[in-house]
Tab-separated table of N, CA, C and O in Angstrom:
chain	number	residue	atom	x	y	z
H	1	UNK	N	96.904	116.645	64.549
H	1	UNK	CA	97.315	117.935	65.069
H	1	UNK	C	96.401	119.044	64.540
H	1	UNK	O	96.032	119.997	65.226
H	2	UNK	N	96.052	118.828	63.200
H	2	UNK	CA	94.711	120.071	62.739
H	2	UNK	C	93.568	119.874	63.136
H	2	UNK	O	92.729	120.698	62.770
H	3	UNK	N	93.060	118.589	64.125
H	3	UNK	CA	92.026	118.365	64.401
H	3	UNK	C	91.912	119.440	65.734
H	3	UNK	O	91.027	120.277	65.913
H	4	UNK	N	93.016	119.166	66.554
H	4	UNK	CA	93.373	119.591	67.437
H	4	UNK	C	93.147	120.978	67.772
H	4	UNK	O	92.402	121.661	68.475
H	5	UNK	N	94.452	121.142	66.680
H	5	UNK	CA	94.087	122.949	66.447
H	5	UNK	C	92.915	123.392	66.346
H	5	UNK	O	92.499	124.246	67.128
H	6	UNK	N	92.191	122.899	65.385
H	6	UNK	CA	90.863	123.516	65.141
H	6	UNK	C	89.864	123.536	66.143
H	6	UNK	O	89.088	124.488	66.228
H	7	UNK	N	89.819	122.583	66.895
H	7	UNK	CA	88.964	122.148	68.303
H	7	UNK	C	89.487	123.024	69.234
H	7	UNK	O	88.684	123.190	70.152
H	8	UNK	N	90.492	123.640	69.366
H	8	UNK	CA	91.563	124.781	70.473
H	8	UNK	C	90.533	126.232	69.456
H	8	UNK	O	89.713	127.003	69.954
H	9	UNK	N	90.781	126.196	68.632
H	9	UNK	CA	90.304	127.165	67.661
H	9	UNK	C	88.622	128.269	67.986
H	9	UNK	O	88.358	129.460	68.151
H	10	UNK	N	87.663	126.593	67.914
H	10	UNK	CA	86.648	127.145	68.161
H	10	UNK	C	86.261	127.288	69.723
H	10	UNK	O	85.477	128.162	70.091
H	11	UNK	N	86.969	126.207	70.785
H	11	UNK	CA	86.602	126.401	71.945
H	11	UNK	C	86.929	128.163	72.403
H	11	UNK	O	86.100	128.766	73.084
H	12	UNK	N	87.665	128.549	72.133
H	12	UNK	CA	88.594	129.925	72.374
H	12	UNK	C	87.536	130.868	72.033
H	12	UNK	O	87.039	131.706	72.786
H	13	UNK	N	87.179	130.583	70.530
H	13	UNK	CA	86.439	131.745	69.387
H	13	UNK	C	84.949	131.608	70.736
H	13	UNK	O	84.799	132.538	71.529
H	14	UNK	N	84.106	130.494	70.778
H	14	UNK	CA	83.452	130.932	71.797
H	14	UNK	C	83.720	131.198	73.147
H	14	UNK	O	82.717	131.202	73.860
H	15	UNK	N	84.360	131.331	73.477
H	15	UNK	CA	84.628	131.922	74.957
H	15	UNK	C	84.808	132.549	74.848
H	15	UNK	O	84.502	133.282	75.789
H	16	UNK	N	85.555	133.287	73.616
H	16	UNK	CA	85.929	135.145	73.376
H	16	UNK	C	84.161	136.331	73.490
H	16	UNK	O	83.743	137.299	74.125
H	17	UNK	N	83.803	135.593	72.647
H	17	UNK	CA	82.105	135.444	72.322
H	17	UNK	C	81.333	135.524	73.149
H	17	UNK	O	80.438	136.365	73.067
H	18	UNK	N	81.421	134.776	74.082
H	18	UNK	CA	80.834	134.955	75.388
H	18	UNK	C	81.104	135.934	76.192
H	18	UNK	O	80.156	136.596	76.613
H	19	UNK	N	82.337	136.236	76.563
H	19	UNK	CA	82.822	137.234	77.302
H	19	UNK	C	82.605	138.797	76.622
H	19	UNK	O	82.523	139.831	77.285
H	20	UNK	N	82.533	138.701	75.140
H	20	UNK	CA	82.295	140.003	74.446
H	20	UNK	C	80.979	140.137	74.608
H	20	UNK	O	80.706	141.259	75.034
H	21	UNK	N	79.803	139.267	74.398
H	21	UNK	CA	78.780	139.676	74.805
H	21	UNK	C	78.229	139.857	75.994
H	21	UNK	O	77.139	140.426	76.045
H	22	UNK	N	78.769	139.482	77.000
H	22	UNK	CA	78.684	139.674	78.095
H	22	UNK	C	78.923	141.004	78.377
H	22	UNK	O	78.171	141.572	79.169
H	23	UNK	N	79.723	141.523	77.931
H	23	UNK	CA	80.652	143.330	78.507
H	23	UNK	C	79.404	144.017	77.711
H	23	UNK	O	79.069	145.181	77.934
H	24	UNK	N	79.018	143.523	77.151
H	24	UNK	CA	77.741	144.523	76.673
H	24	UNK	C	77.002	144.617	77.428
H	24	UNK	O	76.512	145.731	77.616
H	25	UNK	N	76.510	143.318	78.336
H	25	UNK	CA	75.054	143.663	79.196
H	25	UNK	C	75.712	143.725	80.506
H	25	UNK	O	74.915	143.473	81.409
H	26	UNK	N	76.973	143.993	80.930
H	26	UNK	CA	77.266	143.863	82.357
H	26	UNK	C	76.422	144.955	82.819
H	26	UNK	O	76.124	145.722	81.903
H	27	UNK	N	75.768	145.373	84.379
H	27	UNK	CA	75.188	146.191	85.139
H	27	UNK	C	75.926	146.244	86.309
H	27	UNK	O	75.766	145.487	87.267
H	28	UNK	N	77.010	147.444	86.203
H	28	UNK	CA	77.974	147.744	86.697
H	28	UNK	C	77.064	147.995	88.981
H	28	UNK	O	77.549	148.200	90.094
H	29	UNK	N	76.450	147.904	88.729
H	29	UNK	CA	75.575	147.715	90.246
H	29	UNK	C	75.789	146.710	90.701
H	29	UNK	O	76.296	146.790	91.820
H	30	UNK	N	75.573	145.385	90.202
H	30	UNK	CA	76.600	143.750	90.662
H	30	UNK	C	77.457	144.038	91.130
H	30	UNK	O	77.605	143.296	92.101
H	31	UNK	N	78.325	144.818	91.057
H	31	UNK	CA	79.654	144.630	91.717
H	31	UNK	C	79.585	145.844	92.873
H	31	UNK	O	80.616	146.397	93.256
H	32	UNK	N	78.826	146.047	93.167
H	32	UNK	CA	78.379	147.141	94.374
H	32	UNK	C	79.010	145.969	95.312
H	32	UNK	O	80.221	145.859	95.120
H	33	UNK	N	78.521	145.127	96.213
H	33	UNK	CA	79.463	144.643	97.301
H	33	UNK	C	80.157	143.171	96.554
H	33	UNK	O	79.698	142.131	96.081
H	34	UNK	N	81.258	143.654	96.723
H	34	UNK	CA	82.673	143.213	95.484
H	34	UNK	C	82.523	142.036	96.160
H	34	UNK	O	81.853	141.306	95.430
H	35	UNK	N	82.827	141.414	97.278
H	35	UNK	CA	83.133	140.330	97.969
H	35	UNK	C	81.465	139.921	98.741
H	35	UNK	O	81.596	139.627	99.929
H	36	UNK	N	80.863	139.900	98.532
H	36	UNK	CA	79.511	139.603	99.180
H	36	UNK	C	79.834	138.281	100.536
H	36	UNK	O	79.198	138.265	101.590
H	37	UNK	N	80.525	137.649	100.313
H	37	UNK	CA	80.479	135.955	101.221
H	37	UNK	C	81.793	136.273	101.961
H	37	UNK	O	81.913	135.747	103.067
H	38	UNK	N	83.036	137.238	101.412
H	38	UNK	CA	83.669	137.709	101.919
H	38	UNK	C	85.048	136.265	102.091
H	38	UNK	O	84.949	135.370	101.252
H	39	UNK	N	85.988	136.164	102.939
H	39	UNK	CA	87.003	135.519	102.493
H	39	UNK	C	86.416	134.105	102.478
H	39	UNK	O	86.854	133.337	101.621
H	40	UNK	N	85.326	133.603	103.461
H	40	UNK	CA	85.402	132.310	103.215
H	40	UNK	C	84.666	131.713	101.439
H	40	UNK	O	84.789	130.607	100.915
H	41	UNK	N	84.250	132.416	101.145
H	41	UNK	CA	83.406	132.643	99.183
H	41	UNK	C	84.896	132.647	98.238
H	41	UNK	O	85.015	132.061	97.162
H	42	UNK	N	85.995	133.465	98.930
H	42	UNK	CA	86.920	133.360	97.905
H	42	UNK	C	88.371	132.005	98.041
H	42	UNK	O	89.280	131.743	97.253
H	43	UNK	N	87.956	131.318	99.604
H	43	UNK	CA	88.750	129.949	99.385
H	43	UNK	C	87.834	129.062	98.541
H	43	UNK	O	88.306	128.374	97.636
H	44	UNK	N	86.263	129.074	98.885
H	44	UNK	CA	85.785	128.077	98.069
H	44	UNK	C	86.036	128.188	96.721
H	44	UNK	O	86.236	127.157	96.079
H	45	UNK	N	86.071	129.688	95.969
H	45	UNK	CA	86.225	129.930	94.619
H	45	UNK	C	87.580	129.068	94.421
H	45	UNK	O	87.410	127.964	93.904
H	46	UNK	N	88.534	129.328	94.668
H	46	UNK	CA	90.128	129.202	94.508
H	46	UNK	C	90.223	127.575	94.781
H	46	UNK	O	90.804	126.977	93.875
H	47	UNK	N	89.732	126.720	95.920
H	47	UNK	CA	89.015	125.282	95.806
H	47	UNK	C	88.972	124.781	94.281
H	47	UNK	O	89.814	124.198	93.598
H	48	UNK	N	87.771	125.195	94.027
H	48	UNK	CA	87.217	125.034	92.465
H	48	UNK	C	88.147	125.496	91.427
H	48	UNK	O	87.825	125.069	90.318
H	49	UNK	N	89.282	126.292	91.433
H	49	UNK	CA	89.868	126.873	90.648
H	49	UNK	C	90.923	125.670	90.501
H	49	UNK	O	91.303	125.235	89.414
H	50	UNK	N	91.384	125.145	91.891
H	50	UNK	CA	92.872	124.449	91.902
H	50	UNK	C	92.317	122.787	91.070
H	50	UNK	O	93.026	122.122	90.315
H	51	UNK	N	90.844	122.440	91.510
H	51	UNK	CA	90.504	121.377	90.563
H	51	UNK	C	90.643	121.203	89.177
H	51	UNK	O	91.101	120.403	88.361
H	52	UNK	N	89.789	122.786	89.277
H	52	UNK	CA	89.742	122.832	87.084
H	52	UNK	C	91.300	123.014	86.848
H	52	UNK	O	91.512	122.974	85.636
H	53	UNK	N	92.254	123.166	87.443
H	53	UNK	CA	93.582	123.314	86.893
H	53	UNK	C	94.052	121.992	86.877
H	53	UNK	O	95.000	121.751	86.129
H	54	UNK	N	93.437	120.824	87.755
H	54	UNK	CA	94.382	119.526	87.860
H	54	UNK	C	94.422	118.775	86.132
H	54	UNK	O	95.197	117.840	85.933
H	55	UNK	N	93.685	119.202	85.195
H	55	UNK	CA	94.271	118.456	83.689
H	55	UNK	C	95.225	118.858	83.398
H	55	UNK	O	95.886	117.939	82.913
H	56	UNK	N	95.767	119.779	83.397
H	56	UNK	CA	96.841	120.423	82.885
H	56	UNK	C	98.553	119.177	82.683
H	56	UNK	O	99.491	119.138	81.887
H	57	UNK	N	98.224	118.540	83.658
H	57	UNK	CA	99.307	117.300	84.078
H	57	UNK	C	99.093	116.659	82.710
H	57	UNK	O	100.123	116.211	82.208
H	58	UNK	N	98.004	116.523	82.024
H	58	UNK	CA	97.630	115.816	80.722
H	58	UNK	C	98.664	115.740	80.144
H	58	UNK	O	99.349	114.718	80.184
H	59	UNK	N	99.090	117.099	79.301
H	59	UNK	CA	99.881	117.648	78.813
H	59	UNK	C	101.229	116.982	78.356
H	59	UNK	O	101.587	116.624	77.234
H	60	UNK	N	101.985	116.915	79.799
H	60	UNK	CA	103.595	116.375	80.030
H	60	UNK	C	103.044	114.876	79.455
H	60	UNK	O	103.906	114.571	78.630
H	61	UNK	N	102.366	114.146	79.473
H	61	UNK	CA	101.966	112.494	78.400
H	61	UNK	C	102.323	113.059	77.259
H	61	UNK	O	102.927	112.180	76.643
H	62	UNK	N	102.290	114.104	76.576
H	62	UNK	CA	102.411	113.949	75.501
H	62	UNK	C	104.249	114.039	74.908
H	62	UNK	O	104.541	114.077	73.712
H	63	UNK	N	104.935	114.052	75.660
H	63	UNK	CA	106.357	114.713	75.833
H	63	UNK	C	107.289	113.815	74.848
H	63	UNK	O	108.359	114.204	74.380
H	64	UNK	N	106.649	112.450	74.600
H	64	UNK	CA	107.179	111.250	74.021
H	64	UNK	C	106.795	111.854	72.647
H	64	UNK	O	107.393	111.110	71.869
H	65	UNK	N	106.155	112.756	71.919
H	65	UNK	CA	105.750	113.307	70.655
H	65	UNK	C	106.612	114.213	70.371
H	65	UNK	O	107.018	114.207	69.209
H	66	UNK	N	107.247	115.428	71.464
H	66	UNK	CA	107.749	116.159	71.418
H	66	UNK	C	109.274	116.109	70.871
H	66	UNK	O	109.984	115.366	71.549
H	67	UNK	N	109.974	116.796	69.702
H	67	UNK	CA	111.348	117.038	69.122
H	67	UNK	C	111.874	117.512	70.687
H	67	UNK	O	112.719	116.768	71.185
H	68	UNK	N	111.588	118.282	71.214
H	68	UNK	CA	112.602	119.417	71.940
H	68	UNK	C	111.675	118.688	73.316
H	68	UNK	O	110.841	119.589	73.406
H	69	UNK	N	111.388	117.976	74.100
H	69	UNK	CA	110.320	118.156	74.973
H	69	UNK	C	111.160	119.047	76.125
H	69	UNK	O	110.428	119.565	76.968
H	70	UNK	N	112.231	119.230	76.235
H	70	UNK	CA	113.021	119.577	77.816
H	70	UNK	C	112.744	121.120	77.553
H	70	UNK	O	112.732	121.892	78.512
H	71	UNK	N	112.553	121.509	76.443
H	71	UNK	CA	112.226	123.016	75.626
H	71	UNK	C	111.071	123.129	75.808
H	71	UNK	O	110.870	124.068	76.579
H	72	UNK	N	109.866	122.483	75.384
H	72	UNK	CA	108.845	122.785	74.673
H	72	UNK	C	108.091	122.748	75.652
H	72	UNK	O	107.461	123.755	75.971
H	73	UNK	N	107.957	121.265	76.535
H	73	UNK	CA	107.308	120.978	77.532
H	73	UNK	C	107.132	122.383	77.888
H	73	UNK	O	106.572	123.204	77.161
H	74	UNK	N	107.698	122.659	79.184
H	74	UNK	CA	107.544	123.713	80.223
H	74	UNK	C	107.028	124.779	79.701
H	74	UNK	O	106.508	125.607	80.448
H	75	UNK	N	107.069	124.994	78.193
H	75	UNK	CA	106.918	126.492	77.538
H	75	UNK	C	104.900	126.264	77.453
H	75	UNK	O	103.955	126.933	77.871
H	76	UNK	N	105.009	125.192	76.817
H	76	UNK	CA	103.555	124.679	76.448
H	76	UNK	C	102.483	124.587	77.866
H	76	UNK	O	101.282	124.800	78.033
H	77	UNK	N	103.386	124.243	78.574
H	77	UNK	CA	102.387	124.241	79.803
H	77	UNK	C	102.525	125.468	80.497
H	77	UNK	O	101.500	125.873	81.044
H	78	UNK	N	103.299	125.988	80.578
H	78	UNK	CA	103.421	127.669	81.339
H	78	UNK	C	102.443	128.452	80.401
H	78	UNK	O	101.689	129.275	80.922
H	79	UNK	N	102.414	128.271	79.214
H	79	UNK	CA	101.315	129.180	78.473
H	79	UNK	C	100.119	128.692	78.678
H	79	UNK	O	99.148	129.430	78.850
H	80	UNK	N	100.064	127.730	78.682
H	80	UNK	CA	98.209	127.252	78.673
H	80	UNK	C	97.617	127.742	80.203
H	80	UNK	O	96.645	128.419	80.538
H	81	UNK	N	98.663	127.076	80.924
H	81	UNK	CA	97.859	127.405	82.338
H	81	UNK	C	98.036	128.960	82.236
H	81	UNK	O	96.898	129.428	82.264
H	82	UNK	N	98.855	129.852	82.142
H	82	UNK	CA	98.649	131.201	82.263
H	82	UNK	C	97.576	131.621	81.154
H	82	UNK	O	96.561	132.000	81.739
H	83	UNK	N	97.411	131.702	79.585
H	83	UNK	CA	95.940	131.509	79.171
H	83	UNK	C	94.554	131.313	79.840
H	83	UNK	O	93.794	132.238	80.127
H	84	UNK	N	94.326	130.034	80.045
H	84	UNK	CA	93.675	129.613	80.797
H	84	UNK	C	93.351	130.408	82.135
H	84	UNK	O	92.127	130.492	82.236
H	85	UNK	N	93.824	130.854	82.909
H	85	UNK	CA	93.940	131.471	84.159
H	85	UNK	C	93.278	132.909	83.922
H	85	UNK	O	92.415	133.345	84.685
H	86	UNK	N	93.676	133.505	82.979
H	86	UNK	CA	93.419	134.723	82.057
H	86	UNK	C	92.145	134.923	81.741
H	86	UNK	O	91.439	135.857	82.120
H	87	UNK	N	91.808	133.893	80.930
H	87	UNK	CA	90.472	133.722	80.688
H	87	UNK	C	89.297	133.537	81.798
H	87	UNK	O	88.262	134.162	82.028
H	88	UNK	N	89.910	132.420	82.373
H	88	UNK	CA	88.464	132.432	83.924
H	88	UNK	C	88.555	133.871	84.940
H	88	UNK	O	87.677	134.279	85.700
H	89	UNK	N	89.550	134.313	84.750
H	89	UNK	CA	88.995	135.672	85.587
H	89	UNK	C	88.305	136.431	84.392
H	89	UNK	O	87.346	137.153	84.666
H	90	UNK	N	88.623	136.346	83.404
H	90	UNK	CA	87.996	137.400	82.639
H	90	UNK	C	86.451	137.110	82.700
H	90	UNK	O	85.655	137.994	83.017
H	91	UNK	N	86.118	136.006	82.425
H	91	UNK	CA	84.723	135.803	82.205
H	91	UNK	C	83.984	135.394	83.856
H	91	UNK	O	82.774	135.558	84.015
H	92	UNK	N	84.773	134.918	84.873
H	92	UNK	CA	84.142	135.306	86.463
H	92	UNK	C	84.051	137.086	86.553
H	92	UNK	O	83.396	137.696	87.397
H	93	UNK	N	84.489	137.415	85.977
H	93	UNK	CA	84.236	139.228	86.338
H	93	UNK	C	83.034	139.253	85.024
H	93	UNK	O	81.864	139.244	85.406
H	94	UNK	N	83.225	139.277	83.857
H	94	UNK	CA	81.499	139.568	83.334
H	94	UNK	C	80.543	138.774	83.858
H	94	UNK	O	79.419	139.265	83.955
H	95	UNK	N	80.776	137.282	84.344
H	95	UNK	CA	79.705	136.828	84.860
H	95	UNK	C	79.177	137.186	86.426
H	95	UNK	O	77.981	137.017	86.664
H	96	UNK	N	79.994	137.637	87.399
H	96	UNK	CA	79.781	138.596	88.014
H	96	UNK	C	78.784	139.894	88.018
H	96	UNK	O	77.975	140.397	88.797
H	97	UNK	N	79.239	140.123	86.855
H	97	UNK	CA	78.958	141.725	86.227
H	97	UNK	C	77.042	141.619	85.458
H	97	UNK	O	76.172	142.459	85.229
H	98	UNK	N	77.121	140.533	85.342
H	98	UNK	CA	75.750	140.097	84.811
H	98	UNK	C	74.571	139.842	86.123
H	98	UNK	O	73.531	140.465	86.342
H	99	UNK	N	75.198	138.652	86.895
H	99	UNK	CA	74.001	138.133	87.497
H	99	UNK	C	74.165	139.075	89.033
H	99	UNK	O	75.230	139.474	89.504
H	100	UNK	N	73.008	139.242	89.520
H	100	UNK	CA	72.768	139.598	90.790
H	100	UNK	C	72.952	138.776	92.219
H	100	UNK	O	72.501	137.656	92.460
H	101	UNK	N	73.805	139.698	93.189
H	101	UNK	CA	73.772	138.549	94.087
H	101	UNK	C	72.210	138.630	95.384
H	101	UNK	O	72.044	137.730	96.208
């Protein structure tokens, strides 16, 4: 479980990292035409989004570990995926904010 933690720990610490250095060099002109590809650019995004979400199912395997799982479960996975979710817009908007389309 401290392996764990700690591996949750640093993945986070750099992605925070990334995204902080990023807001430094964003060039607020990138986002001049917000939607460039327009709706069919934002099903493909959301495509790719609903994949990177399919691990999340991982999770409920572990339920046989869990004291409380009928508690804990749902709490553990409602936070990660909302985390998670949090984070990729945050860093699709600096990475946005960086590269030119």
């Amino acid at each position: 479980a401290r392996f764990n933690r700690a591996i949750t720990f640093v993945n986070m610490l750099l992605i925070l990292v990334v995204i902080l250095a990023g807001l430094t060099m964003v060039d607020a002109d990138n986002y001049d035409p917000l939607l460039p590809h327009g709706l069919p650019g934002i099903q493909r995004a959301a495509a790719l989004t609903f994949f990177a979400m399919l691990g999340f199912d991982a999770a409920s395997s572990l339920a046989e570990e869990a004291l409380e799982p009928e508690r804990v479960l749902p709490r553990a996975i409602l936070w990660t995926v909302t985390v998670t979710t949090l984070l990729y817009m945050v860093i699709s908007f600096v990475f946005c904010g960086l590269v030119a389309v």
